[in-house]
PDB file of C-alpha atoms and ligand atoms in Angstrom:
ATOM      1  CA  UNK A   1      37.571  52.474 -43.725  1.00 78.00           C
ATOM      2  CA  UNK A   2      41.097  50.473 -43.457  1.00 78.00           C
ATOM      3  CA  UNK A   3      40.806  47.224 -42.175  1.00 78.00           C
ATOM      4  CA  UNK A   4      41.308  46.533 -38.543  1.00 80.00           C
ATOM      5  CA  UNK A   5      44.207  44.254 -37.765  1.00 75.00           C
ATOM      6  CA  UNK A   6      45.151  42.418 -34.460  1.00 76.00           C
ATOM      7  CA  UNK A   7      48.889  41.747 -34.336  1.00 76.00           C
ATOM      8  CA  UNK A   8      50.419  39.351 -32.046  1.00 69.00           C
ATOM      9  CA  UNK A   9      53.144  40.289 -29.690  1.00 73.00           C
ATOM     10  CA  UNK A  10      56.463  39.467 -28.829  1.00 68.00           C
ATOM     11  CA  UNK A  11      55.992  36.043 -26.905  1.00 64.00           C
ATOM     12  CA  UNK A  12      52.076  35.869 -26.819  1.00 64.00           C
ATOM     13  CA  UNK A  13      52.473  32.414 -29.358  1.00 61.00           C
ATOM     14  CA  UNK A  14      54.928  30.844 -28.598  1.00 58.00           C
ATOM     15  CA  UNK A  15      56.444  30.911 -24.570  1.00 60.00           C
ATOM     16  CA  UNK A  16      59.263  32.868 -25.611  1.00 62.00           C
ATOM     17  CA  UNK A  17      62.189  31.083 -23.188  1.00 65.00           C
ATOM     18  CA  UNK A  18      61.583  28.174 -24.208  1.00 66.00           C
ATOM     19  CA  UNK A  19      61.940  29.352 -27.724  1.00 79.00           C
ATOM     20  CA  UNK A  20      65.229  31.254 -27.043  1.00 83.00           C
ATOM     21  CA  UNK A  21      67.133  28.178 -25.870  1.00 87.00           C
ATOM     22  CA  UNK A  22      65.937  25.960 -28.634  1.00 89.00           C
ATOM     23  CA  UNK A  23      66.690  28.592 -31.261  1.00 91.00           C
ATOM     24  CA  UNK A  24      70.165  28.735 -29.058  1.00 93.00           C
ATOM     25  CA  UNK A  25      70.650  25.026 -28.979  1.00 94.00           C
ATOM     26  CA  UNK A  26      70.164  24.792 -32.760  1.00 95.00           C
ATOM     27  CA  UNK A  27      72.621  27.407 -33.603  1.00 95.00           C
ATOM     28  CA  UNK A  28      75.400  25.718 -31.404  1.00 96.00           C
ATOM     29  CA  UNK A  29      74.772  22.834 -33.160  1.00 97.00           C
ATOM     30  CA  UNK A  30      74.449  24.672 -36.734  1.00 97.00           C
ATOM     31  CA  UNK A  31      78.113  25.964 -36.131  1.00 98.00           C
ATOM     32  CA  UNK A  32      78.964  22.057 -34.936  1.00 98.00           C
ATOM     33  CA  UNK A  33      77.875  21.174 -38.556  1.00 98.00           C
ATOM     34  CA  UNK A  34      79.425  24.005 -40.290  1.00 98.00           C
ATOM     35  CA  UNK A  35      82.968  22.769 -38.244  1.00 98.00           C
ATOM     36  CA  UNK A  36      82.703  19.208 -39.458  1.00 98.00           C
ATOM     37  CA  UNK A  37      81.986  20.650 -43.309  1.00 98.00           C
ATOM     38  CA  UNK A  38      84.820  22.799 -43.150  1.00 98.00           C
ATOM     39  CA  UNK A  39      86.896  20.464 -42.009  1.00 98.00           C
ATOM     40  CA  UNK A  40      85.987  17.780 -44.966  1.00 98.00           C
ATOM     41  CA  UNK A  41      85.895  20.350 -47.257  1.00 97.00           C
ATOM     42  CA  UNK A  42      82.260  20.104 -48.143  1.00 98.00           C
ATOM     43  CA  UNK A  43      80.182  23.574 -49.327  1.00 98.00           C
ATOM     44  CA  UNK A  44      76.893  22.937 -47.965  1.00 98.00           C
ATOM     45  CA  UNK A  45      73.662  24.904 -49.242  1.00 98.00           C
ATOM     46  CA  UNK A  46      70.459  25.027 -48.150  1.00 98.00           C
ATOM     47  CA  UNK A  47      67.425  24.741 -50.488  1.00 98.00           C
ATOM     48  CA  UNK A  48      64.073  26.657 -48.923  1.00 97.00           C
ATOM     49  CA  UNK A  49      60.770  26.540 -50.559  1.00 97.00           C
ATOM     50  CA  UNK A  50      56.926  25.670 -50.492  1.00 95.00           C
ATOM     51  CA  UNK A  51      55.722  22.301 -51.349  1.00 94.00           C
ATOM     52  CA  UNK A  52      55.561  22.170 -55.005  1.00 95.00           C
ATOM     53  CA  UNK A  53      57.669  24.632 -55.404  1.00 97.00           C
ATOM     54  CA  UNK A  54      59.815  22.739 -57.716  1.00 97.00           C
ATOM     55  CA  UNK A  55      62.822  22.169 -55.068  1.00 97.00           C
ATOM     56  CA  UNK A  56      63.634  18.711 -56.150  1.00 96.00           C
ATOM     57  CA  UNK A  57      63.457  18.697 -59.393  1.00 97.00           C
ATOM     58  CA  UNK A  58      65.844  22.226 -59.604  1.00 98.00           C
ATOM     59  CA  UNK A  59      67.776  20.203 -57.522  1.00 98.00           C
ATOM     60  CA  UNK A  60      67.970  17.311 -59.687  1.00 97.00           C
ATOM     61  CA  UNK A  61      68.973  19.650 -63.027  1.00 98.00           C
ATOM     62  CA  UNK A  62      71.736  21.224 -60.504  1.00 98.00           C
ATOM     63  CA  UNK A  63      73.070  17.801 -59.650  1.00 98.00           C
ATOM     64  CA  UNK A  64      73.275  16.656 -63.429  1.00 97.00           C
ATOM     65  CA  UNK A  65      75.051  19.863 -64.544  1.00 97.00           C
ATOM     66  CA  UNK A  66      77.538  19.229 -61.967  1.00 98.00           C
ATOM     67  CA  UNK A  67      77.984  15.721 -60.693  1.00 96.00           C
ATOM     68  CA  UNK A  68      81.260  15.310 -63.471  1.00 96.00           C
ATOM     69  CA  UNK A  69      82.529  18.351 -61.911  1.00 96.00           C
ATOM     70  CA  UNK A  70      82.344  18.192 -58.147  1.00 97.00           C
ATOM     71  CA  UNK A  71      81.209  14.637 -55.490  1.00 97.00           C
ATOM     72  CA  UNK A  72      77.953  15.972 -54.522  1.00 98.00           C
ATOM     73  CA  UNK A  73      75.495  14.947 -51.695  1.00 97.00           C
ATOM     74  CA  UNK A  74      71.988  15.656 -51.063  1.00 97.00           C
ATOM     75  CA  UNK A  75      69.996  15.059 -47.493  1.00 96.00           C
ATOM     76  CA  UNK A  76      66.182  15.532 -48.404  1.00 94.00           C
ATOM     77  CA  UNK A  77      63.984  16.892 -45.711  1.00 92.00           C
ATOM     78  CA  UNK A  78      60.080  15.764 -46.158  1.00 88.00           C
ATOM     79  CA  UNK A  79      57.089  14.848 -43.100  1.00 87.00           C
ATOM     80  CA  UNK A  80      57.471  11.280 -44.190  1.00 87.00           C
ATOM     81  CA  UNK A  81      57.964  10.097 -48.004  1.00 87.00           C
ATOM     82  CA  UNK A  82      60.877   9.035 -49.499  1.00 89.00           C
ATOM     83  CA  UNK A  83      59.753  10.419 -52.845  1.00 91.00           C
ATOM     84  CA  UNK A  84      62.014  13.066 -53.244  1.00 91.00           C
ATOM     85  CA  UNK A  85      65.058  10.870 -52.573  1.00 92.00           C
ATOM     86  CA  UNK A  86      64.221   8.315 -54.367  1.00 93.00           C
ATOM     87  CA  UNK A  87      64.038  10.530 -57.067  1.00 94.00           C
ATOM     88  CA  UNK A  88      67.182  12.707 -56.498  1.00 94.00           C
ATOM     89  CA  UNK A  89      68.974   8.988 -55.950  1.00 93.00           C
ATOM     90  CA  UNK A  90      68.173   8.214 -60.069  1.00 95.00           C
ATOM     91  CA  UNK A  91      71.238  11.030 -60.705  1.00 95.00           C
ATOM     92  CA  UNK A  92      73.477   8.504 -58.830  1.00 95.00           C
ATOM     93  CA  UNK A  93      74.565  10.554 -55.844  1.00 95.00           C
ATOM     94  CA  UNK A  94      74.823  10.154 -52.468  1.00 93.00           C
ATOM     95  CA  UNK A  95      71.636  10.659 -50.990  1.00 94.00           C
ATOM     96  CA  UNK A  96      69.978  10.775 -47.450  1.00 94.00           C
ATOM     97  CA  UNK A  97      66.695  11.253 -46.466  1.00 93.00           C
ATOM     98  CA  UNK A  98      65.339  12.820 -43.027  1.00 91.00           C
ATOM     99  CA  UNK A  99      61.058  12.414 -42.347  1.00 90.00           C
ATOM    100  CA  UNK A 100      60.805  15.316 -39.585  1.00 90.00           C
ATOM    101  CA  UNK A 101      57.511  13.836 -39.043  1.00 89.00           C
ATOM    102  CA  UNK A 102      55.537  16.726 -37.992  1.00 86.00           C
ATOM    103  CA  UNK A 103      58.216  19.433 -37.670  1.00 88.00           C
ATOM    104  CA  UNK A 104      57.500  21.702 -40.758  1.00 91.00           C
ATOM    105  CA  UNK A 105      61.095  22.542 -41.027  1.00 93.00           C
ATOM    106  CA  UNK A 106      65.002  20.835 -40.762  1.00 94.00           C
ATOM    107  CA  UNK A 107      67.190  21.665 -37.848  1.00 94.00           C
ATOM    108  CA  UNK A 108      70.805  21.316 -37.271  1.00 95.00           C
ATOM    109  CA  UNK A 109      70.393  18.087 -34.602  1.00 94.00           C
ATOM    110  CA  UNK A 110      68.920  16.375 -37.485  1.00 93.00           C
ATOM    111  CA  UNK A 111      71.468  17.473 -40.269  1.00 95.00           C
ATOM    112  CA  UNK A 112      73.661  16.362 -37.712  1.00 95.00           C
ATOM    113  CA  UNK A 113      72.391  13.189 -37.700  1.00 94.00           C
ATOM    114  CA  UNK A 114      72.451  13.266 -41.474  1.00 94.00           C
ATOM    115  CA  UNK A 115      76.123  13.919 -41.642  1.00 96.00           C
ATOM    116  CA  UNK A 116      76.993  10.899 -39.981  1.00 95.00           C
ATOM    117  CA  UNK A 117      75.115   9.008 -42.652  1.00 93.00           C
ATOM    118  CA  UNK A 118      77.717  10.514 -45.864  1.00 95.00           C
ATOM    119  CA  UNK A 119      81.198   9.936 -46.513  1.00 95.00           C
ATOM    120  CA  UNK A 120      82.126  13.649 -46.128  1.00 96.00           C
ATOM    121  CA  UNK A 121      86.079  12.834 -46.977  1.00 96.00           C
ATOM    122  CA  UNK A 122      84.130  11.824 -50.628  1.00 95.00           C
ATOM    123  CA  UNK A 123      82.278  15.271 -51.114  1.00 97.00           C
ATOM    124  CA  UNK A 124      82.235  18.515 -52.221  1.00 97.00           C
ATOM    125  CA  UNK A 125      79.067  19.891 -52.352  1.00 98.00           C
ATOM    126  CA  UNK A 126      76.323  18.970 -50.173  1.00 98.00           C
ATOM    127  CA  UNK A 127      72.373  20.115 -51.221  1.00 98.00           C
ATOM    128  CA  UNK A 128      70.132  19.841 -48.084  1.00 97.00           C
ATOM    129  CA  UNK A 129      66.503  20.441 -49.501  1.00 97.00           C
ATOM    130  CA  UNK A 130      64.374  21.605 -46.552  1.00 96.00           C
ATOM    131  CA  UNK A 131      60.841  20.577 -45.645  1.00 94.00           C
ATOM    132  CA  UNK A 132      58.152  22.331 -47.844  1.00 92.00           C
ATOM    133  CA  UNK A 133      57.824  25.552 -45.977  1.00 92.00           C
ATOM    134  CA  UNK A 134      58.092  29.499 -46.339  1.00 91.00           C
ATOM    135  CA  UNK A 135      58.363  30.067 -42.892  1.00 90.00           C
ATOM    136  CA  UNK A 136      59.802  28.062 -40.317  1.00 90.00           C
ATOM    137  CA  UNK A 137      63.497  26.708 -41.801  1.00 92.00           C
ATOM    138  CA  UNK A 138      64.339  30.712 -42.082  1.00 90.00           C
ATOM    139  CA  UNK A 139      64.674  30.590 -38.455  1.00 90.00           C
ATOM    140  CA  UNK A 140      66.899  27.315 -37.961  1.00 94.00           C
ATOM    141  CA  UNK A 141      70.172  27.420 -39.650  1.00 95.00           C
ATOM    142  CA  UNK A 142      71.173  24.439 -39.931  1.00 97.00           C
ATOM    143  CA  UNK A 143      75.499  25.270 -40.498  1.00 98.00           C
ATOM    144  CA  UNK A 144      75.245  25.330 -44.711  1.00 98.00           C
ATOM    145  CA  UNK A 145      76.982  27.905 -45.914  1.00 98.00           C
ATOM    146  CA  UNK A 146      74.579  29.078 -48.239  1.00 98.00           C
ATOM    147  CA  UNK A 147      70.726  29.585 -48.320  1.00 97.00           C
ATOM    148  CA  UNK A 148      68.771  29.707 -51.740  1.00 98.00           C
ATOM    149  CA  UNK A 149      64.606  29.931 -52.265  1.00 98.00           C
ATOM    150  CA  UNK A 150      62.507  28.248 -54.588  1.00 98.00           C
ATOM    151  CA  UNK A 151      59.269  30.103 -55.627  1.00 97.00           C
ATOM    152  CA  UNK A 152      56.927  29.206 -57.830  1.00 97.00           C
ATOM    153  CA  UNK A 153      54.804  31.457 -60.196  1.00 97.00           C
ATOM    154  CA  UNK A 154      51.541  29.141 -58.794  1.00 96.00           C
ATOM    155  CA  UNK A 155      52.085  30.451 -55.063  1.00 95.00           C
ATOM    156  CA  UNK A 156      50.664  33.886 -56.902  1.00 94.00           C
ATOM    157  CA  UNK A 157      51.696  37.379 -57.347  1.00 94.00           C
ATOM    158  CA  UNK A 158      51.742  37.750 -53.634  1.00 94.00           C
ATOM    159  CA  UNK A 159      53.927  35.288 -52.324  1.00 92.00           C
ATOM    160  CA  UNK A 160      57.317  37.137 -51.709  1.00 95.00           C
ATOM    161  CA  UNK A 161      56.256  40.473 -49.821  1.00 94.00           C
ATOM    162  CA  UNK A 162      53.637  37.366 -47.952  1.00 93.00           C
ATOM    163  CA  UNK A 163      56.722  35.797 -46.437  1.00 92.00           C
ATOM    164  CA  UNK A 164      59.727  38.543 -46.193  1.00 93.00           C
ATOM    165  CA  UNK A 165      61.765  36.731 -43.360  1.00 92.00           C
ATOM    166  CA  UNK A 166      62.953  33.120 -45.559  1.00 94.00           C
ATOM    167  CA  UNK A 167      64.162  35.863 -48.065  1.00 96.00           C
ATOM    168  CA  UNK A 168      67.001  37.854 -45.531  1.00 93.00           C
ATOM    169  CA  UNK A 169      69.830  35.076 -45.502  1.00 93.00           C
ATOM    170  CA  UNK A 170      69.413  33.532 -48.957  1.00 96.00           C
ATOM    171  CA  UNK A 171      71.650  34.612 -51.499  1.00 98.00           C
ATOM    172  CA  UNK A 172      69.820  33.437 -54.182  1.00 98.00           C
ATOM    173  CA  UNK A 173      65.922  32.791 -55.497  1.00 98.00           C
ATOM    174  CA  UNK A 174      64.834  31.107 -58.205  1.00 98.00           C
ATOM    175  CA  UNK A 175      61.474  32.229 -59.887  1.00 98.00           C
ATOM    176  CA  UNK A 176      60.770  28.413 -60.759  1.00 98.00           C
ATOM    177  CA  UNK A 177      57.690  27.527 -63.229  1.00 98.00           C
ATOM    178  CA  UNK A 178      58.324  30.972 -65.554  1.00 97.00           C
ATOM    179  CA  UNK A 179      56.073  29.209 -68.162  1.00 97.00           C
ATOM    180  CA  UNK A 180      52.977  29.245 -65.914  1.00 97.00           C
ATOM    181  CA  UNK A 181      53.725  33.014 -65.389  1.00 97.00           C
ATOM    182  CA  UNK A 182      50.860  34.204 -68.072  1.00 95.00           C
ATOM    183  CA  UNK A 183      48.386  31.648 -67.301  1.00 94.00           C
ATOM    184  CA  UNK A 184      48.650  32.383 -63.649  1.00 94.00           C
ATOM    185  CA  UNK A 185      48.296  36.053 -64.297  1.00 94.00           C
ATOM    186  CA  UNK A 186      52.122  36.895 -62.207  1.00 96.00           C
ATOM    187  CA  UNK A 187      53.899  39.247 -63.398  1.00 97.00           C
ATOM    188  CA  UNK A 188      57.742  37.977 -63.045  1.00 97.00           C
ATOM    189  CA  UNK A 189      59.631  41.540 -62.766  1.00 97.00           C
ATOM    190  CA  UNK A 190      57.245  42.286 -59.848  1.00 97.00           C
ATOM    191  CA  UNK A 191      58.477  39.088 -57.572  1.00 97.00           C
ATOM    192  CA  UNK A 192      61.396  40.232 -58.906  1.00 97.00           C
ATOM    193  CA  UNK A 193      61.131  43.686 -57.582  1.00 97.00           C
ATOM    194  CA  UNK A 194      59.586  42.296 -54.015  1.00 97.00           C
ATOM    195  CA  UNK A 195      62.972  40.076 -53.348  1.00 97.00           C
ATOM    196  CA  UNK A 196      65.001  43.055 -54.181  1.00 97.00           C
ATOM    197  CA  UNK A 197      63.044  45.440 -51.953  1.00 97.00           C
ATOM    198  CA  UNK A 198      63.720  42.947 -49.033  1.00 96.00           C
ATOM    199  CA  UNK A 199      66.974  41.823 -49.709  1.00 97.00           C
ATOM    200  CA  UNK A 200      69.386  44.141 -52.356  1.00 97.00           C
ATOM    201  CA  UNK A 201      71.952  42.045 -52.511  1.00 97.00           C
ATOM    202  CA  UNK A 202      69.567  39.053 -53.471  1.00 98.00           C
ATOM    203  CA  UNK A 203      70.465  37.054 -56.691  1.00 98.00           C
ATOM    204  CA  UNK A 204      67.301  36.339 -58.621  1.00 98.00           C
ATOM    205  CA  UNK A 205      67.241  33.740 -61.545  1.00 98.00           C
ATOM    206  CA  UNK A 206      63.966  32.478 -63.280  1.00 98.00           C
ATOM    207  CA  UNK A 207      64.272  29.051 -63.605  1.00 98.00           C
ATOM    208  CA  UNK A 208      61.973  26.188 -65.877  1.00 98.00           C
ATOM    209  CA  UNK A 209      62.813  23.256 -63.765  1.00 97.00           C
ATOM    210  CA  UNK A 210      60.886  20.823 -66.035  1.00 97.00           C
ATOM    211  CA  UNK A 211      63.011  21.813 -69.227  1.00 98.00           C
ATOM    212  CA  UNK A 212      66.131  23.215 -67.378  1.00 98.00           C
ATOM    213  CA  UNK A 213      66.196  26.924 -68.440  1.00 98.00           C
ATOM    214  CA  UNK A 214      67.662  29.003 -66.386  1.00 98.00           C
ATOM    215  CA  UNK A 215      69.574  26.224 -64.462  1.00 98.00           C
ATOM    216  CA  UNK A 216      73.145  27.941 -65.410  1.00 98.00           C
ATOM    217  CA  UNK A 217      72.155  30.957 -64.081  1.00 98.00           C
ATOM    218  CA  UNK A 218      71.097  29.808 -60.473  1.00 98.00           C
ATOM    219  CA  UNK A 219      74.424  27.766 -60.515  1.00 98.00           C
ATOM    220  CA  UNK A 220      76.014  31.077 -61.268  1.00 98.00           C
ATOM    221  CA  UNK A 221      74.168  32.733 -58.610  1.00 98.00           C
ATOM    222  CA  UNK A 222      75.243  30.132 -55.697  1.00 96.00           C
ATOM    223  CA  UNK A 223      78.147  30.873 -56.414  1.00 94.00           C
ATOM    224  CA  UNK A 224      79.357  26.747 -56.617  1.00 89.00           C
TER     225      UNK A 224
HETATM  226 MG1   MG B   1      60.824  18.187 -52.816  1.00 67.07          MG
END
């Protein structure tokens, strides 16, 4: 016998007006961001993942490969540690922190507010690492001009085709934690396969965040 399944529908969780005009009011303000970018000059891109996905420290590796070559900024996202800017601060760039407090994603008031807190006219490239989360960023853009996701090989062999929807605007994913693969019993090709199958045009690098392999290859695939 298949199994039964209830599915929830359109505007039974959340009330679905209310929901509409904040997902409105964040993309005005999203394309209020992107404006004051463009206007500085700064690419901005967007770095989704789970908690312990590895987001900080690929982020870290991407800074050092390219802080001679571009003036880079980060705003970290997190409920309420500094850890992840602290740590992002020890590659001596810019650096701003935003605690969301409960909110389990960024959204483009706050990154607004973040803004205010760089010298744009001093940057090129901004990282914004959102809050630990596979599914509530994807639906607040928050005016970067790119979108990449972090996986990890320890979310488990399920984890793309589990959360299809952070997937459709990224351009890139990184596989992160490809040494773990075997022990974890994931086969790599198959995430692979499940990003492809949801988004073609996906890039997808595997990445070792602790050594650095594959680091060149998601800097090739954002395109920076
Ligand atoms: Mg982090």
């Amino acid at each position: 016998m298949p199994v039964k399944v209830v599915e929830s529908r359109e505007g039974e969780i959340f009330d679905i007006e209310l929901e509409e005009s904040l997902l409105r009011k964040n993309e005005e303000l999203a394309q209020r961001n992107r404006r004051l970018l463009e206007s500085r000059g700064v690419t901005a891109i967007d770095v989704m993942g789970s908690i312990g996905s590895g987001k900080t420290t690929l982020i870290k590796q991407i800074v050092r490969r390219l802080k001679d070559r571009y003036s880079i900024a980060v705003i970290a996202g997190d409920l309420t540690t500094t850890i992840d800017a602290d740590r992002i601060r020890e590659e001596g760039v810019q650096v701003v922190q935003v605690n969301t407090g409960k909110e389990c994603h960024l959204d483009a008031n706050l990154v607004g507010r973040s803004l205010e807190e760089i010298d744009l006219d001093k940057v090129d490239l901004l990282f914004i690492e959102n809050v630990g989360n596979l599914i509530c960023p994807g639906e607040f853009p928050l005016g970067a001009h790119k979108r990449v996701v972090v996986i990890s090989v320890t979310e488990g062999p399920y984890m793309v085709v589990k959360h299809p929807y952070i997937f459709m605007d990224a351009v890139a994913v990184a596989i992160n934690k490809i040494d773990l693969a075997e022990p974890m019993g994931v086969d790599i090709s198959k995430l692979e396969m499940d990003a492809r199958r949801i988004k073609p045009s996906i890039k997808v690098v595997r990445t070792n965040g602790l050594t650095g392999d594959g680091v060149d290859d998601l800097i090739d695939a954002m395109g920076v």
